Structure formats: C-alpha cells, structure tokens
C-alpha cells in the first residue's frame, strides 16, 4: 500500500472508489446450501458453470446427496460431463462463451457486453435461454438483455443518442460506464 501511495497509483492505476464484484461468494451461504440439500429442503437444484463436486471441500457430500436423493431434481448447465454434471438428473449442454450473448457489471457502474463471435458448433442452447423458455417467457435472451440495458443502463447515461445508436455503440465498444457522457 505504501509503495502504491508513493508511486501515485491511487486514483490512476488503482481504483478504490468503485467496488469490484469479482468472486463474491459467501462461505456461510454455501454451507447453508449444503445443509439444505442434506435436509431435503430443496426440491430442485441448478448448477450453472460450476463443478462443486470437484472444486470444493464439500464435494464428497454433494456427490453423495446427488447420488442418493432420488427426489431431488438436479440440473447442470455444463459444456461437458464433469464430476457434478455426471451425477445430475439432467445435463443441459450450455453454449460456449464464444457462442453466447451476455453482460456483466464486474465493477460498480461499469457494464460490459459480450456478443457471439461464432455460431453454435453443437446442438446446445445458452443456459439463460433455457431458463427463459422453462419460465414460459417468450422473449429471446438477446431481447431480454436489450430490454435490461434500455431500462437500467441507457437510462443512466447522458446522451443525445437514440437507444438504437447507444446499443450499436455499446456493442462496438463492449462496455459502458454509467454516469458518463456518451
């Protein structure tokens, strides 16, 4: 910290004003989830882009629950049969990130867009698209993201652009910083 202060990095290289939302997991929430699985509190569980049987210290417990709790509906959105998805009731192959629409706010006020760079290579469907279909929502995930951006991001930007022009520029740039002029 002292070296960064001496070099003048605060406010230029290091931004401590805007919180980063990376790795916001909660150990206590995860342990509560495991307890709920053990007690049968859940009728269904969805694993999205995770492999907790392999990557957590509670992997053996999760594996036993998935193997032995026949009343539990378990769904894995994974691009391969890994340790967790191979134990689930259903594995729903997810698009690769290069085949998908997505957005994120990794740092407060900084929104990022990801658009497909390749067509789907296999017979997969993006996980978010599946969730929309299963919830009987007729909108595509692309339209869902556009609608979210119009309501929650575009509304915070000072711009003379129409939403269509804003959307096109955001796709081109890949990100938007809220509170800025556009």
Coordinates of C-alpha atoms in Angstrom, one line a residue:
X1 CA 0.0 0.0 0.0
X2 CA 2.8 2.4 0.8
X3 CA 4.6 1.7 -2.5
X4 CA 1.3 2.3 -4.4
X5 CA 0.9 5.6 -2.4
X6 CA 4.4 6.7 -3.2
X7 CA 4.0 5.9 -6.9
X8 CA 0.7 7.8 -7.1
X9 CA -1.2 4.7 -8.2
X10 CA -4.4 5.5 -6.2
X11 CA -6.9 7.1 -8.5
X12 CA -5.0 6.2 -11.6
X13 CA -3.9 2.6 -11.7
X14 CA -5.8 1.6 -8.6
X15 CA -9.5 2.5 -8.3
X16 CA -10.7 2.1 -4.7
X17 CA -13.8 4.2 -5.2
X18 CA -15.7 1.7 -7.3
X19 CA -16.1 -1.8 -5.7
X20 CA -15.3 -4.8 -7.8
X21 CA -17.8 -7.6 -7.8
X22 CA -15.4 -10.5 -8.6
X23 CA -15.6 -13.7 -6.6
X24 CA -18.4 -12.5 -4.3
X25 CA -19.1 -16.0 -3.0
X26 CA -20.2 -16.5 0.6
X27 CA -18.9 -19.5 2.6
X28 CA -21.8 -19.2 5.0
X29 CA -24.4 -19.2 2.2
X30 CA -22.6 -22.2 0.6
X31 CA -22.7 -24.1 3.9
X32 CA -26.4 -23.3 4.3
X33 CA -27.0 -24.6 0.8
X34 CA -25.3 -27.9 1.7
X35 CA -27.3 -28.1 4.9
X36 CA -30.5 -27.5 2.9
X37 CA -29.5 -30.2 0.4
X38 CA -28.8 -32.7 3.2
X39 CA -32.1 -32.0 5.0
X40 CA -34.2 -32.3 1.8
X41 CA -35.3 -28.6 1.9
X42 CA -34.9 -28.2 -1.8
X43 CA -36.9 -30.0 -4.5
X44 CA -34.5 -28.9 -7.2
X45 CA -31.0 -27.5 -7.7
X46 CA -29.4 -26.0 -10.7
X47 CA -25.7 -25.9 -11.2
X48 CA -24.5 -23.2 -13.7
X49 CA -20.9 -23.0 -14.8
X50 CA -19.7 -24.7 -11.6
X51 CA -18.4 -28.1 -10.6
X52 CA -18.6 -28.2 -6.8
X53 CA -18.1 -32.0 -6.6
X54 CA -14.6 -31.3 -7.9
X55 CA -13.8 -27.8 -6.8
X56 CA -15.0 -27.6 -3.2
X57 CA -14.1 -29.2 0.1
X58 CA -17.7 -30.4 0.3
X59 CA -17.5 -32.2 -3.0
X60 CA -17.9 -35.7 -1.5
X61 CA -21.0 -34.6 0.4
X62 CA -22.6 -33.1 -2.6
X63 CA -21.8 -36.2 -4.7
X64 CA -23.5 -38.4 -2.1
X65 CA -26.6 -36.2 -2.0
X66 CA -26.9 -36.2 -5.7
X67 CA -26.4 -40.0 -5.9
X68 CA -28.8 -40.9 -3.1
X69 CA -31.6 -38.3 -3.1
X70 CA -33.8 -39.6 -5.9
X71 CA -36.5 -37.0 -5.1
X72 CA -34.1 -34.1 -5.9
X73 CA -34.3 -32.7 -9.4
X74 CA -30.8 -31.7 -10.3
X75 CA -29.8 -29.9 -13.5
X76 CA -26.3 -28.9 -14.6
X77 CA -25.7 -26.4 -17.3
X78 CA -22.3 -27.5 -18.5
X79 CA -20.4 -28.0 -21.7
X80 CA -19.1 -31.4 -20.6
X81 CA -19.9 -34.3 -18.3
X82 CA -17.8 -33.3 -15.3
X83 CA -17.9 -34.7 -11.8
X84 CA -21.0 -32.7 -10.9
X85 CA -23.0 -32.9 -14.1
X86 CA -22.5 -36.6 -14.4
X87 CA -24.4 -37.1 -11.2
X88 CA -27.3 -34.7 -12.1
X89 CA -30.7 -35.8 -13.2
X90 CA -30.3 -33.7 -16.4
X91 CA -27.2 -32.2 -18.1
X92 CA -28.2 -29.4 -20.4
X93 CA -25.3 -28.5 -22.6
X94 CA -24.7 -24.8 -22.5
X95 CA -23.2 -22.7 -25.3
X96 CA -19.6 -21.9 -25.1
X97 CA -18.9 -18.3 -24.1
X98 CA -17.9 -17.5 -27.8
X99 CA -21.4 -18.6 -28.9
X100 CA -23.3 -16.6 -26.3
X101 CA -24.8 -13.2 -25.5
X102 CA -24.1 -12.0 -22.1
X103 CA -23.5 -8.9 -19.9
X104 CA -21.8 -8.2 -16.6
X105 CA -21.1 -5.5 -14.1
X106 CA -17.7 -6.6 -12.7
X107 CA -17.0 -3.1 -11.3
X108 CA -19.7 -0.8 -9.9
X109 CA -21.0 1.3 -12.7
X110 CA -19.1 -0.4 -15.5
X111 CA -21.3 -2.6 -17.7
X112 CA -19.8 -5.0 -20.3
X113 CA -21.5 -6.7 -23.2
X114 CA -20.4 -10.0 -24.8
X115 CA -21.8 -11.0 -28.1
X116 CA -21.4 -14.2 -30.0
X117 CA -18.3 -14.4 -32.2
X118 CA -19.1 -17.8 -33.7
X119 CA -22.3 -19.8 -34.5
X120 CA -23.1 -22.7 -32.1
X121 CA -20.9 -25.7 -33.0
X122 CA -23.1 -28.4 -31.4
X123 CA -26.8 -28.8 -30.5
X124 CA -26.6 -26.7 -27.4
X125 CA -28.7 -23.8 -26.1
X126 CA -27.5 -21.0 -23.9
X127 CA -28.4 -21.6 -20.2
X128 CA -30.2 -18.2 -19.9
X129 CA -32.3 -19.0 -23.0
X130 CA -33.3 -22.3 -21.4
X131 CA -34.4 -20.6 -18.2
X132 CA -36.5 -18.1 -20.1
X133 CA -38.1 -21.0 -22.1
X134 CA -38.8 -23.0 -18.9
X135 CA -40.4 -20.0 -17.2
X136 CA -42.7 -19.7 -20.2
X137 CA -41.1 -16.4 -21.2
X138 CA -41.4 -15.9 -24.9
X139 CA -38.6 -13.4 -25.3
X140 CA -35.1 -14.4 -26.6
X141 CA -32.1 -13.9 -24.3
X142 CA -30.8 -11.3 -26.8
X143 CA -34.1 -9.3 -26.5
X144 CA -34.0 -9.8 -22.7
X145 CA -30.5 -8.2 -22.5
X146 CA -31.5 -5.3 -24.8
X147 CA -34.5 -4.6 -22.7
X148 CA -32.5 -4.7 -19.5
X149 CA -29.9 -2.3 -21.0
X150 CA -32.6 0.1 -22.2
X151 CA -34.2 0.2 -18.8
X152 CA -31.2 0.1 -16.5
X153 CA -28.1 1.2 -18.4
X154 CA -29.3 3.6 -21.1
X155 CA -31.4 5.4 -18.6
X156 CA -28.2 6.3 -16.6
X157 CA -26.2 7.7 -19.5
X158 CA -26.2 11.3 -20.5
X159 CA -26.6 11.1 -24.3
X160 CA -28.3 12.5 -27.3
X161 CA -28.2 9.1 -28.9
X162 CA -31.3 7.1 -29.5
X163 CA -31.4 3.8 -27.8
X164 CA -30.6 2.0 -31.1
X165 CA -27.5 4.2 -31.6
X166 CA -26.5 3.7 -28.0
X167 CA -26.9 -0.1 -28.3
X168 CA -24.8 -0.2 -31.5
X169 CA -22.0 1.9 -29.9
X170 CA -22.1 -0.2 -26.8
X171 CA -21.8 -3.4 -28.8
X172 CA -18.9 -1.9 -30.7
X173 CA -17.1 -0.6 -27.6
X174 CA -18.0 -3.6 -25.5
X175 CA -18.7 -1.6 -22.4
X176 CA -20.4 1.5 -20.9
X177 CA -19.5 3.4 -17.8
X178 CA -22.6 4.8 -16.1
X179 CA -22.7 8.5 -15.2
X180 CA -20.5 9.4 -18.2
X181 CA -21.5 11.4 -21.2
X182 CA -22.0 9.4 -24.4

